[in-house]
Coordinates of C-alpha atoms in Angstrom, one line a residue:
M258 CA 10.9 22.8 -7.9
S259 CA 12.5 23.4 -11.2
G260 CA 13.8 26.9 -12.3
A261 CA 11.3 27.1 -15.2
Q262 CA 8.9 30.0 -15.3
G263 CA 5.3 29.2 -14.7
S264 CA 2.6 30.6 -16.6
G265 CA 0.4 31.4 -13.4
A266 CA -1.8 28.3 -13.8
E267 CA -2.4 26.6 -10.9
K268 CA -1.3 23.0 -10.7
S269 CA -1.9 20.3 -8.0
G270 CA -0.5 16.9 -6.8
A271 CA -2.1 14.5 -5.2
E272 CA -5.5 15.3 -3.6
E273 CA -4.8 12.3 -1.2
G274 CA -1.9 11.2 0.7
P275 CA 0.1 12.3 3.7
V276 CA 1.8 15.0 1.6
L277 CA -0.5 17.3 -0.4
T278 CA 1.5 19.4 -2.9
S279 CA 0.1 22.7 -5.3
V280 CA 1.7 25.2 -7.7
A281 CA 0.8 28.2 -8.6
G282 CA 3.5 29.9 -10.6
R283 CA 6.7 29.8 -9.2
A284 CA 5.4 29.2 -5.6
A285 CA 4.9 25.7 -4.1
H286 CA 2.4 24.6 -1.1
L287 CA 3.1 21.6 0.7
V288 CA 0.3 20.4 3.2
L289 CA 0.9 17.8 6.0
N290 CA -1.9 15.6 5.9
R291 CA -1.6 13.6 9.0
P292 CA -4.1 15.3 11.6
R293 CA -4.6 12.1 13.6
A294 CA -0.8 12.1 14.2
L295 CA -0.9 15.9 14.6
N296 CA 1.0 15.6 11.5
A297 CA 4.2 14.4 12.7
L298 CA 6.9 13.2 10.0
T299 CA 7.4 10.2 8.6
H300 CA 10.4 8.2 6.2
E301 CA 7.7 8.3 3.6
M302 CA 6.5 12.0 4.1
V303 CA 10.3 13.6 4.0
G304 CA 11.0 11.3 0.4
L305 CA 7.9 13.1 -0.8
I306 CA 9.0 16.6 0.8
D307 CA 12.1 16.1 -1.0
A308 CA 10.9 14.9 -4.1
A309 CA 8.7 17.8 -4.4

């Protein structure tokens, strides 16, 4: 996340995939989206979380 001030508007990331992201103002929500694997982390997911 950047240090820039948000306008309060929500912006969404990918709608599908192992990590779902959304940003509302200065808060970001990350959702692990692998219910069949009990949301176990993969190397890909760690990279996506790091990039968020």
